[in-house]
């Protein structure tokens, strides 16, 4: 029996590959010259920087400068991740040719640094998470909590410290459309609201707070207002700066590694 | 779908909802057949009780084979013989993959759950076909060992959870309304040849799953997991271990790598508390010298206690099979009179070309006759054991035998109509040249001991939907379909209809009594899935996947 966490771990460790033509296992990177690394950097900035940060220290995607990777232990596996993305995660398939992917790998390998250690006390952060901070009324960690927002079991691995801070202080910035809300009112005056699961030419679909799935023909709606704001309140001022640090230290420690 | 009046409420504030008078919520200007309302069972979750009585709520399709009897007979009768010709496409869902689609949808109160290759899930509004959420299962194809493609046939449901087996041999629970993964267990090691392509079966507080891998020298089993926690409650090995009765039917250590997988969903009798499940071929498939003996319980049906996983009885259709005739057909349960006594029966049209009637309390063989062309047996003895024709085992140079390697039928679902009293099955008359080769078991490699090749151009074979008298197996009528690429399941309804499809890309409806074609539509690619029916707000729908798309039909 594996917990959710262990399952995620397995998904993360499985080198995610599509069975598309690619180099043989254990292949060496044929593109490692300084010019290749320079080209790799340019490609990185075009295709990756918006998620992993201009300096690759992470953002919406993980820090790539730590020198070690969850999804790859060798260059071949790193190539697979860069070339094909990681199915089932936000990591997309962006690089279109093998040589390009190898050059990005060369660039990533040229980075390598120690991860930033957050200040703050993770243990204290954990107490707030499951206590006064009310975080666990919306989030799940290691199977504990309520699923009104994203599962945070591996958030420390997925996101940079800066991104975590932004999530806490300005939840509305860079909001993933998965978490947009909407209010609707039907022609006969009934109202509903919830997460916006679908919005197309003819229909609107919501998940309301009670977990009901709602489906409306647009022709039946008098009002439809998407809300591109997060349900998560800003904790700016609600938590002290120290507790924000403690919380970030806790979140950063959630890497899906055996902690219990 | 429950129609609801939604009271005014603030964004994300708990909205109170009350039932309205049925039919009153139709918003002016709504598109045809489109209604607003709450979808899915958030208010009234699917209980174990509802699963037992699934046949009593034909508006839903609550499990792979409709209900625990696996009759695939629906009491919905809005679409019938007089109006089926008017059936029209209501919506189409196109899958993102070009792989074959074998999914059977689950429908729960207007919410439809379908699966996609390799092991993805999509939740849709069953009225509009528009998606609520999808789950993409990450797989590393290098780790997979699949004989026959990246297939998945559907999910199971209980409460606010769905249960899902994956090609990398995991079983998972997901939230019905959001697709959030609640637990995920590794059922067996994919690299060692194990996979799951079938829909699980929920029984009480357990979720039962079979596994595939008969071409990889696995040791077959059936597993029960706790629906809440994902903990393994019991495992039943289809091949008995040393000291267990039946182990002596395997020479030497051959039981360890003897196959007998459980790769299609079984049935359940709540009164007897027995789970019925078919088992696949012994391994290696075509070289029986490496596993002398009957090879119990390969190519069999096993009746297993739902609480303990203990074998109560087994019946082997093809002892010591050397032709790859998996008995993974759907066990069809029905209660009918035999010599004036009502008996609990099991109907089974087998891949080996014989149709069987068993007593499902005891496993006693009652009757068996061929329903398709076969050359390997002179008949069945009083115990249902085949009386073999000599020299039909595969050889180095090849031996021509009927039925084919794919069988007289296969995993595709049959149906028993309580209205017509007939049993309907796909059937193929054809022949294969069977070859034997030496083989050696290497973990994760194919372990088949031979192969097969068409004995003739398949265009010269004959395939049909056959209607049989379920007690005698006598042919009532047949409706010819494409000999290649046909793996259609069958649905029967109280409208007097038989729905099915064909390898050349037709979906059709037949008259249950005569086999007359009453309606058909060319959908362009092979039907490798079973039709289902459901209703929302009193309107009956019929859905079936054909290769890359799922089509849903209703009357105008």
Tab-separated table of C-alpha atoms in Angstrom, chain B residues 11-368:
chain	number	residue	atom	x	y	z
B	11	UNK	CA	-19.468	33.418	-4.576
B	12	UNK	CA	-18.245	30.219	-2.975
B	13	UNK	CA	-20.607	30.640	-0.096
B	14	UNK	CA	-22.480	27.429	0.533
B	15	UNK	CA	-25.422	27.507	-1.854
B	16	UNK	CA	-28.557	25.911	-0.615
B	17	UNK	CA	-30.309	23.772	-3.115
B	18	UNK	CA	-33.778	22.336	-3.196
B	19	UNK	CA	-35.461	19.950	-5.568
B	20	UNK	CA	-37.930	21.493	-7.928
B	21	UNK	CA	-40.919	19.933	-9.585
B	22	UNK	CA	-39.577	17.715	-12.366
B	23	UNK	CA	-39.796	19.466	-15.686
B	24	UNK	CA	-40.176	22.954	-14.279
B	25	UNK	CA	-36.541	23.977	-14.509
B	26	UNK	CA	-36.443	24.098	-18.279
B	27	UNK	CA	-34.960	27.486	-18.957
B	28	UNK	CA	-36.499	29.389	-21.841
B	29	UNK	CA	-34.146	29.457	-24.775
B	30	UNK	CA	-32.184	26.440	-23.680
B	31	UNK	CA	-30.780	24.421	-26.564
B	32	UNK	CA	-32.507	21.210	-27.530
B	33	UNK	CA	-32.036	18.519	-24.959
B	34	UNK	CA	-29.969	20.760	-22.757
B	35	UNK	CA	-31.026	21.422	-19.201
B	36	UNK	CA	-29.413	23.227	-16.347
B	37	UNK	CA	-28.836	21.532	-13.070
B	38	UNK	CA	-26.686	19.606	-10.743
B	39	UNK	CA	-24.847	16.735	-12.342
B	40	UNK	CA	-23.469	13.792	-10.522
B	41	UNK	CA	-24.181	12.193	-7.226
B	42	UNK	CA	-22.806	14.805	-4.820
B	43	UNK	CA	-26.075	14.753	-2.904
B	44	UNK	CA	-26.811	11.025	-3.022
B	45	UNK	CA	-23.652	9.041	-3.454
B	46	UNK	CA	-23.646	5.623	-5.063
B	47	UNK	CA	-23.889	3.165	-2.206
B	48	UNK	CA	-23.022	-0.532	-2.174
B	49	UNK	CA	-26.781	-1.049	-1.893
B	50	UNK	CA	-27.406	0.920	-5.087
B	51	UNK	CA	-24.845	-1.222	-6.857
B	52	UNK	CA	-26.679	-4.381	-5.792
B	53	UNK	CA	-29.909	-2.894	-7.179
B	54	UNK	CA	-28.296	-1.285	-10.222
B	55	UNK	CA	-30.819	-2.882	-12.569
B	56	UNK	CA	-33.556	-0.898	-10.813
B	57	UNK	CA	-32.055	2.433	-11.899
B	58	UNK	CA	-31.708	2.056	-15.655
B	59	UNK	CA	-31.150	5.828	-15.987
B	60	UNK	CA	-27.618	5.082	-14.792
B	61	UNK	CA	-24.921	2.701	-15.975
B	62	UNK	CA	-23.197	2.052	-12.685
B	63	UNK	CA	-20.588	-0.542	-13.564
B	64	UNK	CA	-18.734	-2.047	-16.487
B	65	UNK	CA	-21.391	-4.634	-17.368
B	66	UNK	CA	-24.349	-2.524	-16.208
B	67	UNK	CA	-25.196	-4.529	-13.112
B	68	UNK	CA	-23.783	-7.505	-11.227
B	69	UNK	CA	-25.483	-10.053	-13.494
B	70	UNK	CA	-23.561	-8.654	-16.484
B	71	UNK	CA	-26.604	-9.257	-18.670
B	72	UNK	CA	-26.163	-5.841	-20.299
B	73	UNK	CA	-29.937	-5.667	-20.550
B	74	UNK	CA	-31.568	-2.310	-19.847
B	75	UNK	CA	-35.237	-1.776	-19.031
B	76	UNK	CA	-35.192	1.605	-20.801
B	77	UNK	CA	-37.702	1.424	-23.652
B	78	UNK	CA	-38.095	4.937	-25.037
B	79	UNK	CA	-35.990	3.948	-28.033
B	80	UNK	CA	-37.748	0.933	-29.511
B	81	UNK	CA	-38.258	-0.993	-32.711
B	82	UNK	CA	-40.772	1.521	-34.053
B	83	UNK	CA	-38.645	4.639	-33.669
B	84	UNK	CA	-35.012	3.524	-33.623
B	85	UNK	CA	-34.701	4.501	-37.276
B	86	UNK	CA	-34.942	8.137	-36.122
B	87	UNK	CA	-31.947	7.862	-33.799
B	88	UNK	CA	-29.551	10.747	-34.305
B	89	UNK	CA	-26.145	11.752	-33.027
B	90	UNK	CA	-26.534	13.919	-29.949
B	91	UNK	CA	-22.842	14.608	-29.346
B	92	UNK	CA	-19.421	13.162	-30.083
B	93	UNK	CA	-16.388	13.083	-27.846
B	94	UNK	CA	-13.079	12.788	-29.681
B	95	UNK	CA	-10.250	11.186	-27.780
B	96	UNK	CA	-6.841	12.832	-27.805
B	97	UNK	CA	-5.182	9.565	-28.721
B	98	UNK	CA	-5.194	7.594	-31.923
B	99	UNK	CA	-4.946	4.352	-29.964
B	100	UNK	CA	-7.883	2.018	-29.900
B	101	UNK	CA	-10.642	2.973	-27.497
B	102	UNK	CA	-12.230	0.091	-25.610
B	103	UNK	CA	-13.926	2.119	-22.908
B	104	UNK	CA	-17.351	1.351	-21.494
B	105	UNK	CA	-18.713	4.558	-19.971
B	106	UNK	CA	-20.046	4.747	-16.430
B	107	UNK	CA	-23.016	7.104	-15.979
B	108	UNK	CA	-23.989	8.389	-12.548
B	109	UNK	CA	-26.893	10.826	-12.405
B	110	UNK	CA	-25.954	12.705	-15.559
B	111	UNK	CA	-22.191	12.485	-15.071
B	112	UNK	CA	-20.357	10.238	-17.514
B	113	UNK	CA	-16.882	8.842	-16.848
B	114	UNK	CA	-14.889	7.424	-19.757
B	115	UNK	CA	-11.300	6.299	-20.143
B	116	UNK	CA	-8.712	6.858	-22.813
B	117	UNK	CA	-5.465	5.189	-23.777
B	118	UNK	CA	-3.099	4.679	-22.017
B	119	UNK	CA	-4.898	5.156	-18.677
B	120	UNK	CA	-6.508	8.587	-18.733
B	121	UNK	CA	-9.958	9.485	-17.430
B	122	UNK	CA	-12.444	12.070	-18.656
B	123	UNK	CA	-15.571	13.229	-16.802
B	124	UNK	CA	-18.326	14.645	-19.023
B	125	UNK	CA	-21.801	16.065	-18.838
B	126	UNK	CA	-23.758	13.098	-20.227
B	127	UNK	CA	-26.280	15.436	-21.873
B	128	UNK	CA	-23.915	17.776	-23.687
B	129	UNK	CA	-20.701	15.752	-23.868
B	130	UNK	CA	-18.750	18.712	-22.503
B	131	UNK	CA	-15.922	17.832	-20.114
B	132	UNK	CA	-15.701	18.673	-16.418
B	133	UNK	CA	-12.206	17.342	-15.749
B	134	UNK	CA	-9.634	14.913	-17.009
B	135	UNK	CA	-6.933	12.862	-15.372
B	136	UNK	CA	-3.800	12.124	-17.394
B	137	UNK	CA	-1.940	9.137	-16.096
B	138	UNK	CA	1.821	9.527	-16.500
B	139	UNK	CA	3.404	6.350	-17.832
B	140	UNK	CA	6.880	5.454	-18.880
B	141	UNK	CA	6.244	3.289	-21.911
B	142	UNK	CA	9.690	1.709	-21.535
B	143	UNK	CA	8.504	0.040	-18.335
B	144	UNK	CA	5.312	-1.350	-19.837
B	145	UNK	CA	4.847	-4.934	-20.989
B	146	UNK	CA	1.696	-5.102	-23.059
B	147	UNK	CA	0.846	-7.828	-25.524
B	148	UNK	CA	-1.962	-5.977	-27.183
B	149	UNK	CA	-1.840	-2.221	-26.910
B	150	UNK	CA	-2.310	0.612	-24.435
B	151	UNK	CA	-5.896	-0.264	-23.611
B	152	UNK	CA	-8.288	0.644	-20.855
B	153	UNK	CA	-11.904	-0.472	-20.626
B	154	UNK	CA	-13.360	1.719	-17.920
B	155	UNK	CA	-13.694	2.588	-14.257
B	156	UNK	CA	-15.809	1.540	-11.263
B	157	UNK	CA	-17.692	3.837	-8.895
B	158	UNK	CA	-18.702	3.906	-5.221
B	159	UNK	CA	-19.666	6.952	-3.169
B	160	UNK	CA	-17.799	9.974	-4.404
B	161	UNK	CA	-14.969	7.847	-5.702
B	162	UNK	CA	-14.038	6.177	-8.895
B	163	UNK	CA	-11.591	3.296	-9.116
B	164	UNK	CA	-9.198	2.909	-11.961
B	165	UNK	CA	-6.663	0.269	-13.020
B	166	UNK	CA	-3.718	1.403	-15.128
B	167	UNK	CA	-1.472	-0.096	-17.795
B	168	UNK	CA	1.445	0.116	-15.362
B	169	UNK	CA	-0.492	-2.147	-12.968
B	170	UNK	CA	-1.578	0.439	-10.437
B	171	UNK	CA	-5.017	0.719	-8.902
B	172	UNK	CA	-6.144	4.156	-7.894
B	173	UNK	CA	-9.079	5.946	-6.298
B	174	UNK	CA	-10.027	9.386	-7.588
B	175	UNK	CA	-12.576	11.909	-6.475
B	176	UNK	CA	-15.618	11.574	-8.734
B	177	UNK	CA	-16.246	15.292	-9.021
B	178	UNK	CA	-12.703	16.615	-9.369
B	179	UNK	CA	-10.476	13.750	-10.500
B	180	UNK	CA	-8.163	14.327	-7.546
B	181	UNK	CA	-6.122	11.205	-6.780
B	182	UNK	CA	-7.074	9.870	-3.340
B	183	UNK	CA	-4.902	6.776	-3.243
B	184	UNK	CA	-2.697	4.864	-5.606
B	185	UNK	CA	-1.304	1.376	-5.054
B	186	UNK	CA	1.042	-0.703	-7.140
B	187	UNK	CA	-0.847	-3.950	-7.733
B	188	UNK	CA	2.145	-5.688	-9.309
B	189	UNK	CA	5.388	-4.814	-11.051
B	190	UNK	CA	4.820	-3.627	-14.609
B	191	UNK	CA	8.393	-4.484	-15.634
B	192	UNK	CA	7.723	-8.101	-14.716
B	193	UNK	CA	4.878	-8.278	-17.240
B	194	UNK	CA	1.853	-7.190	-15.203
B	195	UNK	CA	-0.674	-4.605	-16.370
B	196	UNK	CA	-4.323	-3.686	-15.849
B	197	UNK	CA	-6.592	-2.918	-18.783
B	198	UNK	CA	-9.973	-3.874	-17.319
B	199	UNK	CA	-12.450	-1.943	-15.216
B	200	UNK	CA	-12.446	-2.853	-11.521
B	201	UNK	CA	-15.592	-4.217	-9.829
B	202	UNK	CA	-16.798	-2.743	-6.535
B	203	UNK	CA	-18.341	-5.282	-4.152
B	204	UNK	CA	-19.422	-3.970	-0.739
B	205	UNK	CA	-16.499	-2.044	0.719
B	206	UNK	CA	-13.944	-3.667	-1.564
B	207	UNK	CA	-12.734	-2.914	-5.030
B	208	UNK	CA	-11.821	-6.029	-6.995
B	209	UNK	CA	-9.316	-5.900	-9.813
B	210	UNK	CA	-7.964	-8.430	-12.246
B	211	UNK	CA	-4.670	-8.145	-14.108
B	212	UNK	CA	-3.206	-8.951	-17.514
B	213	UNK	CA	0.092	-10.509	-18.549
B	214	UNK	CA	-0.641	-13.985	-19.941
B	215	UNK	CA	1.992	-13.515	-22.646
B	216	UNK	CA	4.706	-12.738	-20.058
B	217	UNK	CA	4.707	-15.776	-17.783
B	218	UNK	CA	3.001	-14.005	-14.888
B	219	UNK	CA	1.131	-15.853	-12.125
B	220	UNK	CA	-2.478	-14.699	-12.360
B	221	UNK	CA	-4.460	-13.355	-9.436
B	222	UNK	CA	-7.541	-11.440	-8.370
B	223	UNK	CA	-7.124	-8.700	-5.737
B	224	UNK	CA	-9.524	-6.998	-3.339
B	225	UNK	CA	-8.634	-3.588	-1.901
B	226	UNK	CA	-10.277	-1.532	0.798
B	227	UNK	CA	-12.194	1.260	-0.977
B	228	UNK	CA	-11.286	3.781	1.718
B	229	UNK	CA	-7.593	3.175	2.206
B	230	UNK	CA	-6.430	1.173	-0.787
B	231	UNK	CA	-5.129	-1.546	1.503
B	232	UNK	CA	-4.995	-5.072	0.077
B	233	UNK	CA	-7.710	-7.157	1.754
B	234	UNK	CA	-7.161	-10.427	-0.051
B	235	UNK	CA	-5.420	-11.913	-3.059
B	236	UNK	CA	-6.602	-15.054	-4.817
B	237	UNK	CA	-4.006	-16.685	-7.071
B	238	UNK	CA	-5.641	-18.381	-10.043
B	239	UNK	CA	-2.745	-20.860	-10.054
B	240	UNK	CA	-2.624	-22.825	-6.797
B	241	UNK	CA	0.701	-22.800	-4.966
B	242	UNK	CA	2.523	-25.883	-3.662
B	243	UNK	CA	0.355	-27.875	-1.259
B	244	UNK	CA	-2.852	-26.362	-2.598
B	245	UNK	CA	-5.252	-28.531	-4.595
B	246	UNK	CA	-4.563	-28.149	-8.306
B	247	UNK	CA	-0.871	-27.367	-8.009
B	248	UNK	CA	-0.225	-30.939	-9.173
B	249	UNK	CA	-1.794	-30.034	-12.545
B	250	UNK	CA	1.417	-28.164	-13.408
B	251	UNK	CA	4.600	-30.111	-14.115
B	252	UNK	CA	7.672	-29.055	-12.147
B	253	UNK	CA	7.884	-25.368	-11.377
B	254	UNK	CA	5.725	-24.360	-14.319
B	255	UNK	CA	3.009	-23.033	-11.971
B	256	UNK	CA	5.268	-20.099	-11.115
B	257	UNK	CA	5.118	-18.714	-14.644
B	258	UNK	CA	1.829	-20.285	-15.723
B	259	UNK	CA	-0.140	-17.173	-16.674
B	260	UNK	CA	-3.929	-17.573	-16.094
B	261	UNK	CA	-4.480	-13.810	-15.788
B	262	UNK	CA	-7.819	-12.174	-15.008
B	263	UNK	CA	-7.919	-9.388	-17.559
B	264	UNK	CA	-11.645	-8.771	-17.991
B	265	UNK	CA	-14.142	-7.681	-15.340
B	266	UNK	CA	-16.194	-10.391	-13.629
B	267	UNK	CA	-19.695	-10.603	-12.149
B	268	UNK	CA	-21.153	-11.005	-8.665
B	269	UNK	CA	-24.070	-12.777	-6.983
B	270	UNK	CA	-24.955	-10.873	-3.777
B	271	UNK	CA	-27.094	-13.742	-2.429
B	272	UNK	CA	-24.325	-16.288	-2.712
B	273	UNK	CA	-21.685	-13.615	-2.050
B	274	UNK	CA	-19.672	-15.135	-4.886
B	275	UNK	CA	-17.545	-13.289	-7.403
B	276	UNK	CA	-17.318	-14.961	-10.840
B	277	UNK	CA	-14.264	-14.234	-12.901
B	278	UNK	CA	-12.798	-15.664	-16.090
B	279	UNK	CA	-9.135	-16.620	-16.355
B	280	UNK	CA	-6.775	-16.424	-19.302
B	281	UNK	CA	-4.422	-18.751	-21.112
B	282	UNK	CA	-1.720	-20.812	-19.459
B	283	UNK	CA	1.822	-19.657	-20.260
B	284	UNK	CA	3.635	-20.276	-22.479
B	285	UNK	CA	0.628	-20.039	-24.801
B	286	UNK	CA	1.443	-22.488	-27.576
B	287	UNK	CA	4.000	-24.852	-26.061
B	288	UNK	CA	2.246	-27.184	-23.623
B	289	UNK	CA	5.290	-29.446	-23.120
B	290	UNK	CA	6.693	-26.954	-20.661
B	291	UNK	CA	3.627	-27.257	-18.391
B	292	UNK	CA	2.259	-30.790	-18.546
B	293	UNK	CA	-1.104	-31.355	-16.861
B	294	UNK	CA	-4.494	-29.626	-16.908
B	295	UNK	CA	-3.030	-26.317	-15.690
B	296	UNK	CA	-5.753	-25.343	-13.219
B	297	UNK	CA	-7.275	-22.725	-13.138
B	298	UNK	CA	-6.217	-21.374	-16.506
B	299	UNK	CA	-9.000	-20.933	-19.125
B	300	UNK	CA	-11.577	-21.340	-16.379
B	301	UNK	CA	-14.266	-19.545	-14.454
B	302	UNK	CA	-13.571	-19.284	-10.739
B	303	UNK	CA	-16.194	-18.559	-8.079
B	304	UNK	CA	-14.510	-16.760	-5.202
B	305	UNK	CA	-15.903	-15.775	-1.794
B	306	UNK	CA	-16.198	-11.971	-1.833
B	307	UNK	CA	-15.190	-11.623	1.826
B	308	UNK	CA	-12.186	-13.896	1.910
B	309	UNK	CA	-11.034	-14.430	-1.643
B	310	UNK	CA	-11.246	-18.193	-1.173
B	311	UNK	CA	-12.068	-20.384	-4.133
B	312	UNK	CA	-15.531	-21.934	-3.728
B	313	UNK	CA	-15.585	-23.708	-7.065
B	314	UNK	CA	-13.884	-23.599	-10.440
B	315	UNK	CA	-14.778	-24.908	-13.879
B	316	UNK	CA	-12.106	-25.263	-16.528
B	317	UNK	CA	-13.318	-24.867	-20.113
B	318	UNK	CA	-10.083	-25.742	-21.902
B	319	UNK	CA	-7.774	-28.039	-19.910
B	320	UNK	CA	-4.118	-27.786	-20.929
B	321	UNK	CA	-4.835	-25.170	-23.580
B	322	UNK	CA	-2.248	-24.820	-26.355
B	323	UNK	CA	-4.157	-22.337	-28.552
B	324	UNK	CA	-4.407	-19.193	-26.422
B	325	UNK	CA	-8.123	-19.508	-25.792
B	326	UNK	CA	-8.440	-17.294	-22.725
B	327	UNK	CA	-11.700	-17.771	-20.840
B	328	UNK	CA	-11.900	-14.113	-19.914
B	329	UNK	CA	-15.404	-13.682	-21.315
B	330	UNK	CA	-17.925	-11.915	-19.142
B	331	UNK	CA	-19.776	-14.335	-16.842
B	332	UNK	CA	-23.489	-13.769	-17.545
B	333	UNK	CA	-25.747	-14.621	-14.591
B	334	UNK	CA	-29.436	-15.464	-14.955
B	335	UNK	CA	-32.033	-17.434	-13.009
B	336	UNK	CA	-34.103	-19.756	-15.182
B	337	UNK	CA	-36.064	-22.952	-14.811
B	338	UNK	CA	-34.331	-26.231	-15.510
B	339	UNK	CA	-36.690	-29.231	-15.458
B	340	UNK	CA	-39.269	-27.196	-13.574
B	341	UNK	CA	-36.833	-25.942	-10.920
B	342	UNK	CA	-35.615	-22.355	-10.802
B	343	UNK	CA	-31.839	-22.454	-10.853
B	344	UNK	CA	-29.037	-19.953	-10.598
B	345	UNK	CA	-27.261	-20.262	-13.926
B	346	UNK	CA	-24.157	-18.995	-15.641
B	347	UNK	CA	-24.100	-18.527	-19.429
B	348	UNK	CA	-20.794	-18.563	-21.241
B	349	UNK	CA	-19.913	-18.363	-24.921
B	350	UNK	CA	-16.230	-19.251	-24.805
B	351	UNK	CA	-13.274	-18.304	-26.966
B	352	UNK	CA	-12.846	-22.063	-27.609
B	353	UNK	CA	-16.117	-22.001	-29.678
B	354	UNK	CA	-18.331	-23.829	-27.152
B	355	UNK	CA	-21.342	-22.322	-25.418
B	356	UNK	CA	-21.784	-23.488	-21.792
B	357	UNK	CA	-24.522	-23.440	-19.192
B	358	UNK	CA	-23.324	-23.954	-15.601
B	359	UNK	CA	-25.042	-24.015	-12.229
B	360	UNK	CA	-23.462	-21.037	-10.512
B	361	UNK	CA	-24.045	-22.295	-6.969
B	362	UNK	CA	-21.995	-25.426	-7.492
B	363	UNK	CA	-20.156	-24.986	-10.762
B	364	UNK	CA	-21.890	-28.079	-12.112
B	365	UNK	CA	-21.809	-28.363	-15.909
B	366	UNK	CA	-25.345	-28.554	-17.333
B	367	UNK	CA	-25.003	-28.150	-21.062
B	368	UNK	CA	-22.512	-27.277	-23.790
